[in-house]
mmCIF file with all atom_site columns, C-alpha atoms in Angstrom:
data_model
loop_
_atom_site.group_PDB
_atom_site.id
_atom_site.type_symbol
_atom_site.label_atom_id
_atom_site.label_alt_id
_atom_site.label_comp_id
_atom_site.label_asym_id
_atom_site.label_entity_id
_atom_site.label_seq_id
_atom_site.pdbx_PDB_ins_code
_atom_site.Cartn_x
_atom_site.Cartn_y
_atom_site.Cartn_z
_atom_site.occupancy
_atom_site.B_iso_or_equiv
_atom_site.pdbx_formal_charge
_atom_site.auth_seq_id
_atom_site.auth_comp_id
_atom_site.auth_asym_id
_atom_site.auth_atom_id
_atom_site.pdbx_PDB_model_num
ATOM 1   C CA . MET K 1 1   ? 273.130 130.179 166.307 1.00 44.00 ? 1   MET K CA 1
ATOM 2   C CA . ARG K 1 2   ? 271.780 133.568 165.392 1.00 46.00 ? 2   ARG K CA 1
ATOM 3   C CA . LEU K 1 3   ? 273.174 136.012 162.892 1.00 46.00 ? 3   LEU K CA 1
ATOM 4   C CA . PRO K 1 4   ? 275.110 138.967 164.267 1.00 49.00 ? 4   PRO K CA 1
ATOM 5   C CA . SER K 1 5   ? 272.603 141.542 165.375 1.00 56.00 ? 5   SER K CA 1
ATOM 6   C CA . SER K 1 6   ? 274.855 144.123 166.939 1.00 77.00 ? 6   SER K CA 1
ATOM 7   C CA . SER K 1 7   ? 277.738 146.299 165.915 1.00 79.00 ? 7   SER K CA 1
ATOM 8   C CA . THR K 1 8   ? 279.811 144.451 168.503 1.00 80.00 ? 8   THR K CA 1
ATOM 9   C CA . ALA K 1 9   ? 279.262 141.132 166.748 1.00 80.00 ? 9   ALA K CA 1
ATOM 10  C CA . VAL K 1 10  ? 279.936 142.653 163.341 1.00 84.00 ? 10  VAL K CA 1
ATOM 11  C CA . ALA K 1 11  ? 283.221 144.124 164.612 1.00 84.00 ? 11  ALA K CA 1
ATOM 12  C CA . GLY K 1 12  ? 284.236 140.733 166.044 1.00 83.00 ? 12  GLY K CA 1
ATOM 13  C CA . LEU K 1 13  ? 283.435 138.916 162.814 1.00 86.00 ? 13  LEU K CA 1
ATOM 14  C CA . ALA K 1 14  ? 285.250 141.580 160.787 1.00 89.00 ? 14  ALA K CA 1
ATOM 15  C CA . ALA K 1 15  ? 288.299 141.104 163.036 1.00 88.00 ? 15  ALA K CA 1
ATOM 16  C CA . ALA K 1 16  ? 288.161 137.359 162.357 1.00 88.00 ? 16  ALA K CA 1
ATOM 17  C CA . LEU K 1 17  ? 287.987 137.977 158.614 1.00 89.00 ? 17  LEU K CA 1
ATOM 18  C CA . ALA K 1 18  ? 290.920 140.406 158.777 1.00 90.00 ? 18  ALA K CA 1
ATOM 19  C CA . LEU K 1 19  ? 292.890 137.860 160.808 1.00 87.00 ? 19  LEU K CA 1
ATOM 20  C CA . ALA K 1 20  ? 292.284 135.151 158.218 1.00 89.00 ? 20  ALA K CA 1
ATOM 21  C CA . LEU K 1 21  ? 293.267 137.493 155.381 1.00 90.00 ? 21  LEU K CA 1
ATOM 22  C CA . ARG K 1 22  ? 296.486 138.515 157.168 1.00 89.00 ? 22  ARG K CA 1
ATOM 23  C CA . ALA K 1 23  ? 295.427 142.153 157.309 1.00 91.00 ? 23  ALA K CA 1
ATOM 24  C CA . ASP K 1 24  ? 297.206 142.612 160.625 1.00 90.00 ? 24  ASP K CA 1
ATOM 25  C CA . PRO K 1 25  ? 296.765 146.378 161.192 1.00 92.00 ? 25  PRO K CA 1
ATOM 26  C CA . VAL K 1 26  ? 293.079 146.126 160.285 1.00 92.00 ? 26  VAL K CA 1
ATOM 27  C CA . CYS K 1 27  ? 292.641 143.097 162.527 1.00 90.00 ? 27  CYS K CA 1
ATOM 28  C CA . LEU K 1 28  ? 294.290 144.830 165.481 1.00 90.00 ? 28  LEU K CA 1
ATOM 29  C CA . ALA K 1 29  ? 292.110 147.912 165.002 1.00 91.00 ? 29  ALA K CA 1
ATOM 30  C CA . LEU K 1 30  ? 288.959 145.777 164.739 1.00 88.00 ? 30  LEU K CA 1
ATOM 31  C CA . LEU K 1 31  ? 289.879 143.834 167.878 1.00 86.00 ? 31  LEU K CA 1
ATOM 32  C CA . VAL K 1 32  ? 290.107 147.150 169.734 1.00 89.00 ? 32  VAL K CA 1
ATOM 33  C CA . VAL K 1 33  ? 286.772 148.280 168.267 1.00 87.00 ? 33  VAL K CA 1
ATOM 34  C CA . TRP K 1 34  ? 285.162 144.928 169.150 1.00 83.00 ? 34  TRP K CA 1
ATOM 35  C CA . ARG K 1 35  ? 286.223 145.123 172.773 1.00 83.00 ? 35  ARG K CA 1
ATOM 36  C CA . GLY K 1 36  ? 285.457 148.835 173.036 1.00 82.00 ? 36  GLY K CA 1
ATOM 37  C CA . LEU K 1 37  ? 281.926 148.307 171.782 1.00 80.00 ? 37  LEU K CA 1
ATOM 38  C CA . ALA K 1 38  ? 281.458 145.329 174.090 1.00 77.00 ? 38  ALA K CA 1
ATOM 39  C CA . HIS K 1 39  ? 282.502 147.320 177.147 1.00 73.00 ? 39  HIS K CA 1
ATOM 40  C CA . ARG K 1 40  ? 280.134 150.142 176.219 1.00 75.00 ? 40  ARG K CA 1
ATOM 41  C CA . ALA K 1 41  ? 277.170 147.748 175.865 1.00 66.00 ? 41  ALA K CA 1
ATOM 42  C CA . SER K 1 42  ? 274.680 147.500 178.681 1.00 57.00 ? 42  SER K CA 1
ATOM 43  C CA . PRO K 1 43  ? 275.753 145.085 181.441 1.00 54.00 ? 43  PRO K CA 1
ATOM 44  C CA . GLY K 1 44  ? 272.610 143.002 181.097 1.00 48.00 ? 44  GLY K CA 1
ATOM 45  C CA . SER K 1 45  ? 273.010 142.352 177.384 1.00 48.00 ? 45  SER K CA 1
ATOM 46  C CA . VAL K 1 46  ? 273.955 138.845 176.389 1.00 49.00 ? 46  VAL K CA 1
ATOM 47  C CA . GLY K 1 47  ? 276.606 138.844 173.697 1.00 50.00 ? 47  GLY K CA 1
ATOM 48  C CA . GLU K 1 48  ? 277.768 136.292 171.211 1.00 61.00 ? 48  GLU K CA 1
ATOM 49  C CA . GLY K 1 49  ? 281.012 135.806 173.186 1.00 65.00 ? 49  GLY K CA 1
ATOM 50  C CA . PRO K 1 50  ? 281.967 132.173 172.624 1.00 71.00 ? 50  PRO K CA 1
ATOM 51  C CA . TRP K 1 51  ? 280.695 132.162 169.044 1.00 74.00 ? 51  TRP K CA 1
ATOM 52  C CA . LEU K 1 52  ? 282.828 135.183 168.174 1.00 78.00 ? 52  LEU K CA 1
ATOM 53  C CA . ARG K 1 53  ? 285.811 133.551 169.843 1.00 80.00 ? 53  ARG K CA 1
ATOM 54  C CA . VAL K 1 54  ? 285.138 130.458 167.709 1.00 83.00 ? 54  VAL K CA 1
ATOM 55  C CA . ALA K 1 55  ? 285.153 132.658 164.584 1.00 86.00 ? 55  ALA K CA 1
ATOM 56  C CA . LEU K 1 56  ? 288.460 134.189 165.688 1.00 84.00 ? 56  LEU K CA 1
ATOM 57  C CA . ALA K 1 57  ? 289.901 130.748 166.467 1.00 86.00 ? 57  ALA K CA 1
ATOM 58  C CA . LEU K 1 58  ? 288.839 129.466 163.032 1.00 88.00 ? 58  LEU K CA 1
ATOM 59  C CA . ALA K 1 59  ? 290.514 132.470 161.423 1.00 89.00 ? 59  ALA K CA 1
ATOM 60  C CA . PHE K 1 60  ? 293.627 131.845 163.498 1.00 86.00 ? 60  PHE K CA 1
ATOM 61  C CA . ALA K 1 61  ? 293.591 128.166 162.487 1.00 87.00 ? 61  ALA K CA 1
ATOM 62  C CA . TRP K 1 62  ? 293.316 129.202 158.842 1.00 89.00 ? 62  TRP K CA 1
ATOM 63  C CA . ARG K 1 63  ? 296.249 131.538 159.248 1.00 85.00 ? 63  ARG K CA 1
ATOM 64  C CA . MET K 1 64  ? 298.487 129.429 161.503 1.00 85.00 ? 64  MET K CA 1
ATOM 65  C CA . PRO K 1 65  ? 297.369 125.792 161.417 1.00 86.00 ? 65  PRO K CA 1
ATOM 66  C CA . GLY K 1 66  ? 298.670 123.511 164.111 1.00 88.00 ? 66  GLY K CA 1
ATOM 67  C CA . TRP K 1 67  ? 297.887 121.980 167.457 1.00 90.00 ? 67  TRP K CA 1
ATOM 68  C CA . PRO K 1 68  ? 297.476 125.279 169.403 1.00 89.00 ? 68  PRO K CA 1
ATOM 69  C CA . ALA K 1 69  ? 294.705 126.434 167.072 1.00 88.00 ? 69  ALA K CA 1
ATOM 70  C CA . ALA K 1 70  ? 293.094 122.984 167.200 1.00 92.00 ? 70  ALA K CA 1
ATOM 71  C CA . ALA K 1 71  ? 293.269 122.980 171.005 1.00 92.00 ? 71  ALA K CA 1
ATOM 72  C CA . LEU K 1 72  ? 291.699 126.435 171.134 1.00 88.00 ? 72  LEU K CA 1
ATOM 73  C CA . LEU K 1 73  ? 288.845 125.367 168.865 1.00 89.00 ? 73  LEU K CA 1
ATOM 74  C CA . ALA K 1 74  ? 288.275 122.195 170.876 1.00 91.00 ? 74  ALA K CA 1
ATOM 75  C CA . SER K 1 75  ? 288.243 124.082 174.174 1.00 89.00 ? 75  SER K CA 1
ATOM 76  C CA . LEU K 1 76  ? 285.812 126.690 172.824 1.00 86.00 ? 76  LEU K CA 1
ATOM 77  C CA . LEU K 1 77  ? 283.466 123.972 171.592 1.00 88.00 ? 77  LEU K CA 1
ATOM 78  C CA . LEU K 1 78  ? 283.773 122.299 175.012 1.00 87.00 ? 78  LEU K CA 1
ATOM 79  C CA . GLU K 1 79  ? 282.880 125.611 176.660 1.00 82.00 ? 79  GLU K CA 1
ATOM 80  C CA . ILE K 1 80  ? 279.797 126.026 174.481 1.00 82.00 ? 80  ILE K CA 1
ATOM 81  C CA . ALA K 1 81  ? 278.738 122.419 175.046 1.00 84.00 ? 81  ALA K CA 1
ATOM 82  C CA . ALA K 1 82  ? 279.202 122.734 178.819 1.00 82.00 ? 82  ALA K CA 1
ATOM 83  C CA . ALA K 1 83  ? 277.127 125.921 178.891 1.00 78.00 ? 83  ALA K CA 1
ATOM 84  C CA . ARG K 1 84  ? 274.347 124.314 176.843 1.00 81.00 ? 84  ARG K CA 1
ATOM 85  C CA . LEU K 1 85  ? 274.367 121.166 178.958 1.00 81.00 ? 85  LEU K CA 1
ATOM 86  C CA . ALA K 1 86  ? 274.374 123.125 182.202 1.00 77.00 ? 86  ALA K CA 1
ATOM 87  C CA . GLY K 1 87  ? 271.483 125.255 180.988 1.00 77.00 ? 87  GLY K CA 1
ATOM 88  C CA . TRP K 1 88  ? 269.531 122.202 179.899 1.00 80.00 ? 88  TRP K CA 1
ATOM 89  C CA . LEU K 1 89  ? 270.107 120.443 183.220 1.00 77.00 ? 89  LEU K CA 1
ATOM 90  C CA . ALA K 1 90  ? 269.150 123.535 185.185 1.00 76.00 ? 90  ALA K CA 1
ATOM 91  C CA . ALA K 1 91  ? 265.958 124.004 183.176 1.00 79.00 ? 91  ALA K CA 1
ATOM 92  C CA . ARG K 1 92  ? 265.075 120.348 183.563 1.00 79.00 ? 92  ARG K CA 1
ATOM 93  C CA . ARG K 1 93  ? 265.554 120.510 187.336 1.00 75.00 ? 93  ARG K CA 1
ATOM 94  C CA . GLY K 1 94  ? 263.872 123.895 187.678 1.00 76.00 ? 94  GLY K CA 1
ATOM 95  C CA . ILE K 1 95  ? 266.876 125.681 189.150 1.00 74.00 ? 95  ILE K CA 1
ATOM 96  C CA . ALA K 1 96  ? 268.831 128.716 188.029 1.00 68.00 ? 96  ALA K CA 1
ATOM 97  C CA . LEU K 1 97  ? 272.552 128.357 187.637 1.00 61.00 ? 97  LEU K CA 1
ATOM 98  C CA . PRO K 1 98  ? 274.553 131.495 188.320 1.00 58.00 ? 98  PRO K CA 1
ATOM 99  C CA . GLY K 1 99  ? 276.330 132.988 185.362 1.00 52.00 ? 99  GLY K CA 1
ATOM 100 C CA . LEU K 1 100 ? 275.073 130.839 182.503 1.00 43.00 ? 100 LEU K CA 1
ATOM 101 C CA . GLU K 1 101 ? 274.782 133.885 180.282 1.00 50.00 ? 101 GLU K CA 1
ATOM 102 C CA . LEU K 1 102 ? 278.322 134.965 181.128 1.00 49.00 ? 102 LEU K CA 1
ATOM 103 C CA . HIS K 1 103 ? 280.989 133.920 178.675 1.00 51.00 ? 103 HIS K CA 1
ATOM 104 C CA . THR K 1 104 ? 283.630 133.635 181.297 1.00 50.00 ? 104 THR K CA 1
ATOM 105 C CA . LEU K 1 105 ? 287.224 132.956 181.916 1.00 50.00 ? 105 LEU K CA 1
ATOM 106 C CA . ILE K 1 106 ? 286.888 130.399 184.721 1.00 56.00 ? 106 ILE K CA 1
ATOM 107 C CA . LEU K 1 107 ? 283.333 131.550 185.525 1.00 52.00 ? 107 LEU K CA 1
ATOM 108 C CA . ALA K 1 108 ? 284.079 134.839 187.275 1.00 48.00 ? 108 ALA K CA 1
ATOM 109 C CA . GLY K 1 109 ? 285.389 137.003 184.449 1.00 52.00 ? 109 GLY K CA 1
ATOM 110 C CA . GLY K 1 110 ? 282.262 138.054 182.583 1.00 56.00 ? 110 GLY K CA 1
ATOM 111 C CA . ARG K 1 111 ? 283.362 139.884 179.465 1.00 65.00 ? 111 ARG K CA 1
ATOM 112 C CA . ALA K 1 112 ? 286.973 139.285 180.433 1.00 73.00 ? 112 ALA K CA 1
ATOM 113 C CA . ALA K 1 113 ? 287.143 136.059 178.425 1.00 75.00 ? 113 ALA K CA 1
ATOM 114 C CA . ASP K 1 114 ? 286.588 137.925 175.168 1.00 78.00 ? 114 ASP K CA 1
ATOM 115 C CA . THR K 1 115 ? 289.057 140.634 176.180 1.00 81.00 ? 115 THR K CA 1
ATOM 116 C CA . VAL K 1 116 ? 291.709 138.062 177.068 1.00 83.00 ? 116 VAL K CA 1
ATOM 117 C CA . ALA K 1 117 ? 291.090 136.298 173.741 1.00 83.00 ? 117 ALA K CA 1
ATOM 118 C CA . ALA K 1 118 ? 291.495 139.594 171.875 1.00 86.00 ? 118 ALA K CA 1
ATOM 119 C CA . LEU K 1 119 ? 294.719 140.376 173.753 1.00 89.00 ? 119 LEU K CA 1
ATOM 120 C CA . VAL K 1 120 ? 296.148 136.915 173.103 1.00 88.00 ? 120 VAL K CA 1
ATOM 121 C CA . LEU K 1 121 ? 295.330 137.086 169.402 1.00 87.00 ? 121 LEU K CA 1
ATOM 122 C CA . ALA K 1 122 ? 296.814 140.583 169.188 1.00 91.00 ? 122 ALA K CA 1
ATOM 123 C CA . ALA K 1 123 ? 299.965 139.325 170.906 1.00 92.00 ? 123 ALA K CA 1
ATOM 124 C CA . ALA K 1 124 ? 300.068 136.346 168.525 1.00 89.00 ? 124 ALA K CA 1
ATOM 125 C CA . ILE K 1 125 ? 299.906 138.743 165.581 1.00 90.00 ? 125 ILE K CA 1
ATOM 126 C CA . LEU K 1 126 ? 302.579 141.037 166.986 1.00 92.00 ? 126 LEU K CA 1
ATOM 127 C CA . LEU K 1 127 ? 304.813 138.207 168.232 1.00 92.00 ? 127 LEU K CA 1
ATOM 128 C CA . PRO K 1 128 ? 304.358 135.321 165.778 1.00 90.00 ? 128 PRO K CA 1
ATOM 129 C CA . GLU K 1 129 ? 307.257 133.380 167.299 1.00 92.00 ? 129 GLU K CA 1
ATOM 130 C CA . ARG K 1 130 ? 305.310 133.272 170.606 1.00 92.00 ? 130 ARG K CA 1
ATOM 131 C CA . ALA K 1 131 ? 301.929 132.493 169.045 1.00 89.00 ? 131 ALA K CA 1
ATOM 132 C CA . ALA K 1 132 ? 301.893 128.765 169.883 1.00 91.00 ? 132 ALA K CA 1
ATOM 133 C CA . PRO K 1 133 ? 302.409 129.089 173.651 1.00 93.00 ? 133 PRO K CA 1
ATOM 134 C CA . LEU K 1 134 ? 300.057 132.074 173.876 1.00 92.00 ? 134 LEU K CA 1
ATOM 135 C CA . VAL K 1 135 ? 297.218 130.323 172.057 1.00 90.00 ? 135 VAL K CA 1
ATOM 136 C CA . ALA K 1 136 ? 297.851 127.080 173.965 1.00 92.00 ? 136 ALA K CA 1
ATOM 137 C CA . ALA K 1 137 ? 297.571 129.005 177.244 1.00 91.00 ? 137 ALA K CA 1
ATOM 138 C CA . LEU K 1 138 ? 294.292 130.560 176.102 1.00 88.00 ? 138 LEU K CA 1
ATOM 139 C CA . ALA K 1 139 ? 293.032 127.103 175.145 1.00 90.00 ? 139 ALA K CA 1
ATOM 140 C CA . GLY K 1 140 ? 293.922 125.810 178.600 1.00 90.00 ? 140 GLY K CA 1
ATOM 141 C CA . LEU K 1 141 ? 292.149 128.682 180.360 1.00 86.00 ? 141 LEU K CA 1
ATOM 142 C CA . THR K 1 142 ? 289.090 128.211 178.179 1.00 85.00 ? 142 THR K CA 1
ATOM 143 C CA . ALA K 1 143 ? 289.004 124.477 178.880 1.00 88.00 ? 143 ALA K CA 1
ATOM 144 C CA . MET K 1 144 ? 289.358 125.112 182.618 1.00 87.00 ? 144 MET K CA 1
ATOM 145 C CA . GLY K 1 145 ? 286.377 127.483 182.445 1.00 82.00 ? 145 GLY K CA 1
ATOM 146 C CA . ALA K 1 146 ? 284.317 124.863 180.626 1.00 83.00 ? 146 ALA K CA 1
ATOM 147 C CA . ILE K 1 147 ? 285.232 122.209 183.183 1.00 86.00 ? 147 ILE K CA 1
ATOM 148 C CA . ALA K 1 148 ? 284.404 124.614 186.023 1.00 82.00 ? 148 ALA K CA 1
ATOM 149 C CA . ARG K 1 149 ? 281.003 125.353 184.489 1.00 79.00 ? 149 ARG K CA 1
ATOM 150 C CA . ALA K 1 150 ? 280.264 121.651 184.018 1.00 81.00 ? 150 ALA K CA 1
ATOM 151 C CA . SER K 1 151 ? 281.390 120.921 187.579 1.00 82.00 ? 151 SER K CA 1
ATOM 152 C CA . LEU K 1 152 ? 279.164 123.664 188.947 1.00 76.00 ? 152 LEU K CA 1
ATOM 153 C CA . ALA K 1 153 ? 276.208 122.241 187.035 1.00 74.00 ? 153 ALA K CA 1
ATOM 154 C CA . VAL K 1 154 ? 276.855 118.746 188.375 1.00 79.00 ? 154 VAL K CA 1
ATOM 155 C CA . VAL K 1 155 ? 277.202 119.993 191.965 1.00 78.00 ? 155 VAL K CA 1
ATOM 156 C CA . LEU K 1 156 ? 274.017 122.035 191.791 1.00 70.00 ? 156 LEU K CA 1
ATOM 157 C CA . VAL K 1 157 ? 272.026 119.273 190.140 1.00 72.00 ? 157 VAL K CA 1
ATOM 158 C CA . ARG K 1 158 ? 273.240 116.742 192.706 1.00 76.00 ? 158 ARG K CA 1
ATOM 159 C CA . GLY K 1 159 ? 272.423 119.195 195.469 1.00 68.00 ? 159 GLY K CA 1
ATOM 160 C CA . VAL K 1 160 ? 268.867 119.543 194.222 1.00 57.00 ? 160 VAL K CA 1
ATOM 161 C CA . ARG K 1 161 ? 268.529 115.778 193.919 1.00 55.00 ? 161 ARG K CA 1
ATOM 162 C CA . ASP K 1 162 ? 269.940 115.231 197.429 1.00 52.00 ? 162 ASP K CA 1
ATOM 163 C CA . GLU K 1 163 ? 267.469 117.706 198.936 1.00 54.00 ? 163 GLU K CA 1
ATOM 164 C CA . ALA K 1 164 ? 264.495 115.962 197.328 1.00 50.00 ? 164 ALA K CA 1
#
């Protein structure tokens, strides 16, 4: 894992810190700045998407411990592991998997996964009585994306093996 090298990453980490410290207005403003900077970045740039979402999930778990935060952390770690495994398998087989650099919400979303995470966390801050179902839904979507990425890797690797 590399240190944050962009203003986008710094804004995301600052939002996580504000979330953990219960500085809600600051956190909401930093979430907006984080996503605004990310959408202004060049389309080809690879961000720290899942790692920043892990930082936000850790901050959320610090603030509101419970099974939704644990499920979100587990699903994010599953997403990162699936991406790493898929990349390793693709490199080993000499094929290119589509979208490995995308931190996606069920593969097709691109930067949408980070935006959805920011919106869910903002909603959890603004509606604390609805935080558990919102974060659990985000955890489910993240886990589905990780499973989709792992499934795609398996299909492509089997396809390469079957052609040989």
